[in-house]
mmCIF file of C-alpha atoms and ligand atoms in Angstrom:
data_model
loop_
_atom_site.group_PDB
_atom_site.id
_atom_site.type_symbol
_atom_site.label_atom_id
_atom_site.label_comp_id
_atom_site.label_asym_id
_atom_site.label_seq_id
_atom_site.Cartn_x
_atom_site.Cartn_y
_atom_site.Cartn_z
ATOM 1 C CA MET A 9 -18.101 55.227 -16.338
ATOM 2 C CA SER A 10 -16.785 56.483 -19.641
ATOM 3 C CA GLY A 11 -13.295 56.511 -18.103
ATOM 4 C CA LEU A 12 -13.812 52.910 -17.113
ATOM 5 C CA ASN A 13 -14.915 51.919 -20.607
ATOM 6 C CA LYS A 14 -11.833 53.560 -21.969
ATOM 7 C CA ILE A 15 -9.602 51.526 -19.695
ATOM 8 C CA ILE A 16 -11.271 48.314 -20.773
ATOM 9 C CA ILE A 17 -11.026 49.223 -24.463
ATOM 10 C CA ASN A 18 -7.326 49.965 -24.063
ATOM 11 C CA LEU A 19 -6.789 46.696 -22.170
ATOM 12 C CA LYS A 20 -8.518 44.770 -24.939
ATOM 13 C CA LYS A 21 -6.270 46.354 -27.479
ATOM 14 C CA GLU A 22 -3.184 45.597 -25.450
ATOM 15 C CA ILE A 23 -4.083 41.990 -24.797
ATOM 16 C CA SER A 24 -5.080 41.234 -28.390
ATOM 17 C CA SER A 25 -1.529 41.929 -29.500
ATOM 18 C CA ILE A 26 -0.080 39.403 -27.035
ATOM 19 C CA ASN A 27 1.042 36.355 -28.974
ATOM 20 C CA ASN A 28 2.541 33.968 -26.421
ATOM 21 C CA ILE A 29 1.913 32.681 -22.911
ATOM 22 C CA LYS A 30 5.047 34.273 -21.464
ATOM 23 C CA LYS A 31 3.927 37.732 -22.508
ATOM 24 C CA LEU A 32 0.453 37.003 -21.243
ATOM 25 C CA ASN A 33 1.908 36.237 -17.809
ATOM 26 C CA ILE A 34 3.745 39.565 -17.834
ATOM 27 C CA PHE A 35 0.451 41.259 -18.648
ATOM 28 C CA LYS A 36 -1.201 39.411 -15.770
ATOM 29 C CA VAL A 37 1.408 40.584 -13.282
ATOM 30 C CA LYS A 38 1.189 44.140 -14.587
ATOM 31 C CA TYR A 39 -2.525 44.384 -13.903
ATOM 32 C CA LEU A 40 -3.354 41.762 -11.269
ATOM 33 C CA GLY A 41 -0.006 41.317 -9.493
ATOM 34 C CA LYS A 42 0.743 42.415 -5.934
ATOM 35 C CA LYS A 43 2.148 45.698 -7.139
ATOM 36 C CA GLY A 44 -0.024 45.855 -10.239
ATOM 37 C CA TYR A 45 -2.643 48.247 -11.481
ATOM 38 C CA ILE A 46 -5.592 46.859 -9.508
ATOM 39 C CA SER A 47 -3.685 46.803 -6.222
ATOM 40 C CA SER A 48 -2.577 50.412 -6.748
ATOM 41 C CA GLN A 49 -6.178 51.430 -7.361
ATOM 42 C CA PHE A 50 -7.215 49.848 -4.083
ATOM 43 C CA LEU A 51 -4.418 51.718 -2.292
ATOM 44 C CA LEU A 52 -5.789 55.011 -3.563
ATOM 45 C CA LEU A 53 -9.110 54.271 -1.824
ATOM 46 C CA LYS A 54 -7.524 54.907 1.579
ATOM 47 C CA LYS A 55 -7.919 58.629 1.205
ATOM 48 C CA LEU A 56 -11.609 58.528 0.299
ATOM 49 C CA THR A 57 -14.704 58.727 2.459
ATOM 50 C CA LYS A 58 -16.529 55.568 3.375
ATOM 51 C CA GLN A 59 -19.320 56.135 0.830
ATOM 52 C CA GLU A 60 -16.880 56.787 -1.992
ATOM 53 C CA LYS A 61 -14.766 53.832 -0.948
ATOM 54 C CA ILE A 62 -17.722 51.465 -1.365
ATOM 55 C CA LYS A 63 -18.663 52.963 -4.729
ATOM 56 C CA LYS A 64 -15.146 52.904 -6.127
ATOM 57 C CA SER A 65 -14.247 49.463 -4.850
ATOM 58 C CA ILE A 66 -17.256 48.013 -6.672
ATOM 59 C CA ILE A 67 -15.932 49.570 -9.892
ATOM 60 C CA ILE A 68 -12.374 48.321 -9.312
ATOM 61 C CA ASN A 69 -13.594 44.813 -8.583
ATOM 62 C CA ASN A 70 -15.622 44.950 -11.750
ATOM 63 C CA VAL A 71 -12.542 45.919 -13.763
ATOM 64 C CA LYS A 72 -10.562 43.170 -12.066
ATOM 65 C CA LYS A 73 -13.181 40.630 -13.083
ATOM 66 C CA GLN A 74 -13.113 41.817 -16.671
ATOM 67 C CA ILE A 75 -9.313 41.654 -16.800
ATOM 68 C CA LYS A 76 -9.409 38.079 -15.507
ATOM 69 C CA GLU A 77 -11.866 37.146 -18.212
ATOM 70 C CA LEU A 78 -9.786 38.823 -20.906
ATOM 71 C CA ILE A 79 -6.726 36.871 -19.766
ATOM 72 C CA LYS A 80 -8.632 33.602 -19.748
ATOM 73 C CA LYS A 81 -9.975 34.172 -23.263
ATOM 74 C CA GLN A 82 -6.567 35.119 -24.619
ATOM 75 C CA LYS A 83 -5.003 32.083 -22.954
ATOM 76 C CA ASN A 84 -7.530 29.750 -24.585
ATOM 77 C CA LYS A 85 -6.940 31.420 -27.903
ATOM 78 C CA LEU A 86 -3.161 31.046 -27.644
ATOM 79 C CA GLU A 87 -3.400 27.414 -26.605
ATOM 80 C CA PHE A 88 -5.810 26.673 -29.427
ATOM 81 C CA ASN A 89 -3.531 28.384 -31.944
ATOM 82 C CA ASP A 90 -0.609 26.423 -30.608
ATOM 83 C CA ILE A 91 -2.378 23.084 -31.125
ATOM 84 C CA LYS A 92 -3.565 24.221 -34.575
ATOM 85 C CA PHE A 93 0.007 25.110 -35.481
ATOM 86 C CA GLN A 94 1.312 21.749 -34.313
ATOM 87 C CA VAL A 95 -1.400 19.832 -36.159
ATOM 88 C CA LEU A 96 -0.842 21.766 -39.379
ATOM 89 C CA ASN A 97 2.880 21.264 -39.108
ATOM 90 C CA LYS A 98 2.346 17.561 -38.351
ATOM 91 C CA LYS A 99 4.054 17.662 -34.948
ATOM 92 C CA ILE A 100 1.092 15.767 -33.603
ATOM 93 C CA ASP A 101 -0.056 12.754 -35.540
ATOM 94 C CA ILE A 102 -3.802 12.795 -34.965
ATOM 95 C CA SER A 103 -4.196 9.547 -36.864
ATOM 96 C CA LEU A 104 -2.320 7.613 -34.131
ATOM 97 C CA PRO A 105 -4.638 5.401 -32.061
ATOM 98 C CA GLY A 106 -5.162 6.607 -28.480
ATOM 99 C CA ARG A 107 -3.615 4.995 -25.453
ATOM 100 C CA TYR A 108 -5.980 2.785 -23.550
ATOM 101 C CA ILE A 109 -5.637 2.262 -19.847
ATOM 102 C CA LYS A 110 -6.023 -1.433 -19.282
ATOM 103 C CA ILE A 111 -8.389 -2.417 -16.533
ATOM 104 C CA GLY A 112 -6.588 -4.295 -13.794
ATOM 105 C CA ASN A 113 -7.474 -7.338 -11.778
ATOM 106 C CA GLN A 114 -7.259 -8.298 -8.172
ATOM 107 C CA HIS A 115 -3.734 -9.588 -7.554
ATOM 108 C CA PRO A 116 -3.552 -13.364 -6.969
ATOM 109 C CA ILE A 117 -1.877 -12.724 -3.606
ATOM 110 C CA THR A 118 -4.789 -10.505 -2.546
ATOM 111 C CA ILE A 119 -7.249 -13.149 -3.736
ATOM 112 C CA VAL A 120 -5.491 -15.831 -1.683
ATOM 113 C CA ILE A 121 -5.230 -13.635 1.434
ATOM 114 C CA ASN A 122 -8.929 -12.771 1.245
ATOM 115 C CA ASP A 123 -9.821 -16.417 0.864
ATOM 116 C CA ILE A 124 -7.703 -17.486 3.848
ATOM 117 C CA GLU A 125 -9.146 -14.690 5.979
ATOM 118 C CA LYS A 126 -12.661 -15.813 5.066
ATOM 119 C CA PHE A 127 -11.969 -19.252 6.524
ATOM 120 C CA PHE A 128 -10.530 -17.978 9.796
ATOM 121 C CA ILE A 129 -13.225 -15.345 10.255
ATOM 122 C CA LYS A 130 -15.719 -18.227 10.292
ATOM 123 C CA LEU A 131 -13.738 -19.747 13.178
ATOM 124 C CA GLY A 132 -14.125 -16.506 15.127
ATOM 125 C CA PHE A 133 -10.764 -14.899 14.332
ATOM 126 C CA LYS A 134 -10.570 -11.127 14.123
ATOM 127 C CA ILE A 135 -8.368 -9.544 11.473
ATOM 128 C CA THR A 136 -5.779 -6.977 12.466
ATOM 129 C CA ALA A 137 -2.806 -5.212 10.909
ATOM 130 C CA SER A 138 0.699 -4.888 12.280
ATOM 131 C CA GLN A 139 3.634 -2.705 11.310
ATOM 132 C CA GLU A 140 6.249 -3.627 8.697
ATOM 133 C CA ILE A 141 8.918 -1.426 10.262
ATOM 134 C CA GLU A 142 9.622 -3.143 13.543
ATOM 135 C CA ASP A 143 12.066 -2.929 16.417
ATOM 136 C CA ILE A 144 14.433 -5.707 17.514
ATOM 137 C CA TYR A 145 12.357 -6.320 20.589
ATOM 138 C CA HIS A 146 9.112 -7.305 18.839
ATOM 139 C CA ASN A 147 10.709 -9.063 15.885
ATOM 140 C CA PHE A 148 13.375 -11.015 17.816
ATOM 141 C CA ASP A 149 13.983 -10.471 21.561
ATOM 142 C CA ALA A 150 10.461 -10.899 22.847
ATOM 143 C CA LEU A 151 10.033 -13.915 20.571
ATOM 144 C CA ASN A 152 12.816 -15.741 22.370
ATOM 145 C CA ILE A 153 15.158 -15.448 19.377
ATOM 146 C CA SER A 154 18.620 -15.319 20.889
ATOM 147 C CA GLU A 155 21.155 -12.660 20.059
ATOM 148 C CA ASN A 156 23.336 -14.991 17.991
ATOM 149 C CA HIS A 157 20.499 -16.505 15.971
ATOM 150 C CA PRO A 158 21.412 -16.482 12.247
ATOM 151 C CA ALA A 159 18.170 -14.685 11.349
ATOM 152 C CA ARG A 160 19.586 -11.601 12.990
ATOM 153 C CA THR A 161 22.562 -11.289 10.688
ATOM 154 C CA GLU A 162 22.817 -8.684 7.984
ATOM 155 C CA GLN A 163 22.632 -11.332 5.259
ATOM 156 C CA ASP A 164 19.166 -12.334 6.335
ATOM 157 C CA THR A 165 17.550 -9.182 7.644
ATOM 158 C CA PHE A 166 17.118 -5.694 6.245
ATOM 159 C CA TRP A 167 18.243 -3.442 9.066
ATOM 160 C CA LEU A 168 17.217 0.217 8.998
ATOM 161 C CA ASN A 169 19.563 1.051 11.854
ATOM 162 C CA LYS A 170 20.753 -0.653 15.034
ATOM 163 C CA LYS A 171 17.281 -0.779 16.504
ATOM 164 C CA TYR A 172 14.821 -0.971 13.615
ATOM 165 C CA LEU A 173 14.401 -3.419 10.756
ATOM 166 C CA LEU A 174 11.894 -4.553 8.143
ATOM 167 C CA ARG A 175 10.024 -7.327 9.899
ATOM 168 C CA THR A 176 11.185 -10.786 8.897
ATOM 169 C CA GLN A 177 7.969 -12.464 10.017
ATOM 170 C CA THR A 178 4.400 -11.573 10.920
ATOM 171 C CA SER A 179 5.069 -13.140 14.330
ATOM 172 C CA ASN A 180 6.027 -9.602 15.350
ATOM 173 C CA MET A 181 2.332 -9.092 16.041
ATOM 174 C CA GLN A 182 2.184 -11.726 18.791
ATOM 175 C CA ILE A 183 3.634 -9.611 21.586
ATOM 176 C CA ARG A 184 1.797 -6.481 20.505
ATOM 177 C CA ILE A 185 -1.517 -8.333 20.589
ATOM 178 C CA MET A 186 -0.834 -9.967 23.968
ATOM 179 C CA LYS A 187 -0.107 -6.552 25.396
ATOM 180 C CA ILE A 188 -3.373 -4.972 24.315
ATOM 181 C CA LEU A 189 -5.895 -7.811 24.442
ATOM 182 C CA ASN A 190 -7.018 -10.129 27.208
ATOM 183 C CA PRO A 191 -7.759 -13.793 26.505
ATOM 184 C CA PRO A 192 -9.633 -15.347 24.843
ATOM 185 C CA ILE A 193 -7.634 -14.113 21.850
ATOM 186 C CA ARG A 194 -8.229 -15.154 18.238
ATOM 187 C CA ILE A 195 -6.304 -12.869 15.936
ATOM 188 C CA LEU A 196 -5.165 -13.121 12.347
ATOM 189 C CA THR A 197 -2.685 -10.775 10.679
ATOM 190 C CA SER A 198 -1.630 -10.762 7.079
ATOM 191 C CA GLY A 199 1.058 -8.703 5.439
ATOM 192 C CA LYS A 200 4.435 -8.216 3.892
ATOM 193 C CA VAL A 201 7.622 -9.560 5.419
ATOM 194 C CA TYR A 202 11.193 -9.027 4.255
ATOM 195 C CA ARG A 203 14.248 -11.252 3.972
ATOM 196 C CA ASN A 204 17.429 -10.810 2.070
ATOM 197 C CA ASP A 205 16.865 -13.577 -0.481
ATOM 198 C CA TYR A 206 16.279 -13.734 -4.232
ATOM 199 C CA ASP A 207 15.818 -16.693 -6.542
ATOM 200 C CA LYS A 208 13.062 -18.796 -8.145
ATOM 201 C CA LYS A 209 11.649 -19.669 -4.751
ATOM 202 C CA HIS A 210 12.451 -16.509 -2.748
ATOM 203 C CA THR A 211 11.811 -12.805 -3.136
ATOM 204 C CA PRO A 212 13.075 -10.139 -0.708
ATOM 205 C CA MET A 213 9.449 -9.299 0.079
ATOM 206 C CA PHE A 214 6.719 -11.874 0.468
ATOM 207 C CA HIS A 215 3.514 -12.334 2.429
ATOM 208 C CA GLN A 216 2.642 -14.244 5.556
ATOM 209 C CA ILE A 217 -0.521 -14.806 7.493
ATOM 210 C CA GLU A 218 -0.117 -15.229 11.222
ATOM 211 C CA GLY A 219 -2.692 -16.667 13.557
ATOM 212 C CA LEU A 220 -2.639 -16.404 17.326
ATOM 213 C CA LEU A 221 -5.067 -18.274 19.533
ATOM 214 C CA ILE A 222 -4.985 -17.972 23.325
ATOM 215 C CA ASP A 223 -7.619 -19.518 25.522
ATOM 216 C CA ASN A 224 -7.969 -21.837 28.486
ATOM 217 C CA LYS A 225 -8.188 -25.119 26.562
ATOM 218 C CA ILE A 226 -5.765 -24.711 23.702
ATOM 219 C CA ASN A 227 -3.620 -27.748 22.990
ATOM 220 C CA PHE A 228 -1.594 -29.304 20.208
ATOM 221 C CA LEU A 229 -4.503 -31.421 19.018
ATOM 222 C CA LYS A 230 -6.667 -28.369 18.530
ATOM 223 C CA LEU A 231 -3.937 -26.656 16.549
ATOM 224 C CA LYS A 232 -3.531 -29.662 14.271
ATOM 225 C CA GLY A 233 -7.296 -29.855 13.804
ATOM 226 C CA ILE A 234 -7.549 -26.217 12.765
ATOM 227 C CA LEU A 235 -4.645 -26.522 10.319
ATOM 228 C CA SER A 236 -5.992 -29.718 8.703
ATOM 229 C CA LEU A 237 -9.419 -28.134 8.257
ATOM 230 C CA PHE A 238 -7.848 -25.042 6.798
ATOM 231 C CA LEU A 239 -5.763 -26.914 4.215
ATOM 232 C CA LYS A 240 -8.778 -28.962 3.168
ATOM 233 C CA TYR A 241 -10.771 -25.753 2.736
ATOM 234 C CA PHE A 242 -8.034 -23.962 0.841
ATOM 235 C CA PHE A 243 -7.146 -26.615 -1.724
ATOM 236 C CA LYS A 244 -10.680 -27.936 -2.176
ATOM 237 C CA LYS A 245 -9.234 -31.285 -3.245
ATOM 238 C CA LYS A 246 -7.657 -33.836 -0.952
ATOM 239 C CA PHE A 247 -3.924 -33.516 -0.482
ATOM 240 C CA LYS A 248 -1.931 -35.808 1.761
ATOM 241 C CA ILE A 249 -0.877 -33.774 4.806
ATOM 242 C CA ARG A 250 2.142 -34.454 6.996
ATOM 243 C CA PHE A 251 2.836 -32.872 10.383
ATOM 244 C CA ARG A 252 6.558 -32.780 10.957
ATOM 245 C CA PRO A 253 8.306 -31.887 14.232
ATOM 246 C CA SER A 254 10.233 -28.662 13.861
ATOM 247 C CA TYR A 255 11.822 -25.856 15.812
ATOM 248 C CA PHE A 256 10.944 -22.196 16.250
ATOM 249 C CA PRO A 257 12.340 -20.304 19.232
ATOM 250 C CA PHE A 258 8.908 -18.855 20.028
ATOM 251 C CA THR A 259 6.877 -22.078 19.976
ATOM 252 C CA GLU A 260 7.350 -25.300 21.935
ATOM 253 C CA PRO A 261 6.577 -27.861 20.690
ATOM 254 C CA SER A 262 6.793 -26.699 17.081
ATOM 255 C CA LEU A 263 5.720 -28.309 13.859
ATOM 256 C CA GLU A 264 5.742 -27.751 10.151
ATOM 257 C CA VAL A 265 3.065 -28.892 7.765
ATOM 258 C CA ASP A 266 3.943 -30.420 4.408
ATOM 259 C CA ILE A 267 1.554 -31.394 1.688
ATOM 260 C CA MET A 268 2.180 -33.967 -1.022
ATOM 261 C CA ARG A 269 2.380 -32.594 -4.535
ATOM 262 C CA GLU A 270 1.286 -34.423 -7.690
ATOM 263 C CA ASN A 271 4.900 -35.478 -8.261
ATOM 264 C CA ASN A 272 4.822 -37.333 -4.926
ATOM 265 C CA LYS A 273 7.155 -34.818 -3.282
ATOM 266 C CA TRP A 274 6.457 -33.188 0.064
ATOM 267 C CA ILE A 275 6.443 -29.429 0.203
ATOM 268 C CA GLU A 276 6.355 -27.312 3.356
ATOM 269 C CA VAL A 277 3.456 -24.865 3.596
ATOM 270 C CA LEU A 278 3.379 -23.506 7.130
ATOM 271 C CA GLY A 279 4.999 -23.401 10.534
ATOM 272 C CA ALA A 280 3.171 -23.562 13.832
ATOM 273 C CA GLY A 281 3.347 -24.549 17.462
ATOM 274 C CA MET A 282 2.304 -23.932 21.042
ATOM 275 C CA VAL A 283 3.340 -20.457 22.106
ATOM 276 C CA HIS A 284 6.537 -20.745 24.176
ATOM 277 C CA PRO A 285 6.095 -19.894 27.895
ATOM 278 C CA ASN A 286 8.828 -17.241 27.594
ATOM 279 C CA VAL A 287 6.722 -15.500 24.981
ATOM 280 C CA LEU A 288 3.316 -16.094 26.496
ATOM 281 C CA SER A 289 4.415 -14.864 29.916
ATOM 282 C CA ASN A 290 4.853 -11.389 28.463
ATOM 283 C CA ASN A 291 1.342 -10.524 29.477
ATOM 284 C CA ILE A 292 -0.629 -13.722 29.903
ATOM 285 C CA ASN A 293 -1.194 -15.744 33.040
ATOM 286 C CA LEU A 294 0.351 -19.141 32.318
ATOM 287 C CA LEU A 295 -1.700 -20.870 34.994
ATOM 288 C CA ASN A 296 -4.975 -20.125 33.266
ATOM 289 C CA TYR A 297 -4.116 -19.908 29.612
ATOM 290 C CA SER A 298 -2.193 -21.547 26.834
ATOM 291 C CA GLY A 299 -1.832 -20.526 23.212
ATOM 292 C CA CYS A 300 -0.924 -21.663 19.765
ATOM 293 C CA ALA A 301 0.323 -19.782 16.725
ATOM 294 C CA PHE A 302 0.831 -20.483 13.064
ATOM 295 C CA GLY A 303 2.489 -18.710 10.154
ATOM 296 C CA ILE A 304 1.362 -19.361 6.605
ATOM 297 C CA GLY A 305 3.475 -18.546 3.544
ATOM 298 C CA VAL A 306 0.974 -16.918 1.198
ATOM 299 C CA GLU A 307 3.027 -17.148 -2.015
ATOM 300 C CA ARG A 308 3.787 -20.790 -1.308
ATOM 301 C CA LEU A 309 0.088 -21.614 -1.048
ATOM 302 C CA ALA A 310 -0.754 -19.512 -4.106
ATOM 303 C CA MET A 311 1.933 -21.289 -6.135
ATOM 304 C CA LEU A 312 0.537 -24.675 -5.161
ATOM 305 C CA ARG A 313 -3.047 -23.713 -5.841
ATOM 306 C CA TYR A 314 -2.372 -22.162 -9.244
ATOM 307 C CA ASN A 315 0.556 -24.385 -10.223
ATOM 308 C CA ILE A 316 3.080 -21.547 -10.530
ATOM 309 C CA HIS A 317 6.750 -22.467 -10.480
ATOM 310 C CA ASP A 318 8.514 -19.108 -10.167
ATOM 311 C CA ILE A 319 7.607 -16.841 -7.243
ATOM 312 C CA ARG A 320 9.022 -13.800 -9.060
ATOM 313 C CA LEU A 321 6.079 -13.844 -11.480
ATOM 314 C CA PHE A 322 3.888 -12.446 -8.701
ATOM 315 C CA PHE A 323 5.822 -9.211 -8.561
ATOM 316 C CA GLU A 324 6.517 -8.436 -12.196
ATOM 317 C CA ASN A 325 3.027 -6.970 -12.530
ATOM 318 C CA ASP A 326 2.500 -8.300 -16.002
ATOM 319 C CA ILE A 327 -1.201 -7.778 -16.548
ATOM 320 C CA ARG A 328 -1.381 -10.891 -18.774
ATOM 321 C CA PHE A 329 -0.261 -12.946 -15.765
ATOM 322 C CA ILE A 330 -2.401 -11.198 -13.193
ATOM 323 C CA LYS A 331 -5.532 -11.358 -15.370
ATOM 324 C CA GLN A 332 -5.637 -15.140 -15.155
ATOM 325 C CA PHE A 333 -6.773 -15.310 -11.536
ATOM 326 C CA LYS A 334 -10.210 -15.169 -10.032
HETATM 327 N N1 LIG B 402 7.338 -17.003 11.917
HETATM 328 C C1 LIG B 402 7.650 -18.328 11.437
HETATM 329 C C2 LIG B 402 8.413 -18.170 10.114
HETATM 330 O O1 LIG B 402 8.452 -17.115 9.551
HETATM 331 C C3 LIG B 402 6.400 -19.136 11.247
HETATM 332 C C4 LIG B 402 5.693 -19.438 12.527
HETATM 333 C C5 LIG B 402 4.674 -18.620 12.959
HETATM 334 C C6 LIG B 402 6.044 -20.552 13.296
HETATM 335 C C7 LIG B 402 4.007 -18.888 14.151
HETATM 336 C C8 LIG B 402 5.378 -20.817 14.457
HETATM 337 C C9 LIG B 402 4.383 -20.008 14.894
HETATM 338 O O2 LIG B 402 8.981 -19.117 9.617
#
């Protein structure tokens, strides 16, 4: 044991003269490294008998532990000295106030999505997610959007390659849902969609909520009823609502809903329609079932509810803006 004590005393001496982290690392490698002192001691054990091996390895492990502790202590000491040096030499101004991490707030878009989902859950809709990276088939082809439709051009769509793109609409979920579920279907999806647009009213990424309802007695009247109820629920106050005939390749007939703003101007808030037979026939028996679908622009509704005039405010992440919403 006296030999062991000697080693430790020598190590203590050696380490106490180390005055920077770099040298301390060299010391560490010398004693604890793969080819260091401790490893070489373990190698020597090979020649010993089993009894001696056990005895000696306990001692070596003990030394190893002590070396580790010495290194840790010296490291703390060096770091402390370093801070002390910096403080004394005024490299750190300890009189500066600390940095506070501001507590965030639920984003207005999240608040609006949650609120809309709450309404549709009450009507029996189930919430599901769908992918943002989509293939041409689910975003366009299967939705009856012809090959020369302007939406397919590079100006309007972010293409990843010839086959994949960032979805331009949450309608991409329609086919996926029809393929995995049997009617009756009541599904709602919310999420990000992407279009190559940027101004006061458009951002390249925005949010939509898509509803799909397939059952044996779905008709246009039902769709209009659901949408009127929803808008009444969402805005709490009475807005004038207008259903306007429209066109989407994947619904027939199609409509858009406008609401009247305080300045007596109509503004479009959602698109909807009866699911087109070409789309529905993907996996649904047309003799027994019909369906309707709607797509809600989340930012549009949020802007109307909170009286916001520039959509870009939503994505600047200015906490003073975001904090205003509950
Ligand atoms: N996907 C359409 C759009 O982005 C909206 C829509 C959804 C229309 C479902 C009809 C049915 O404009």
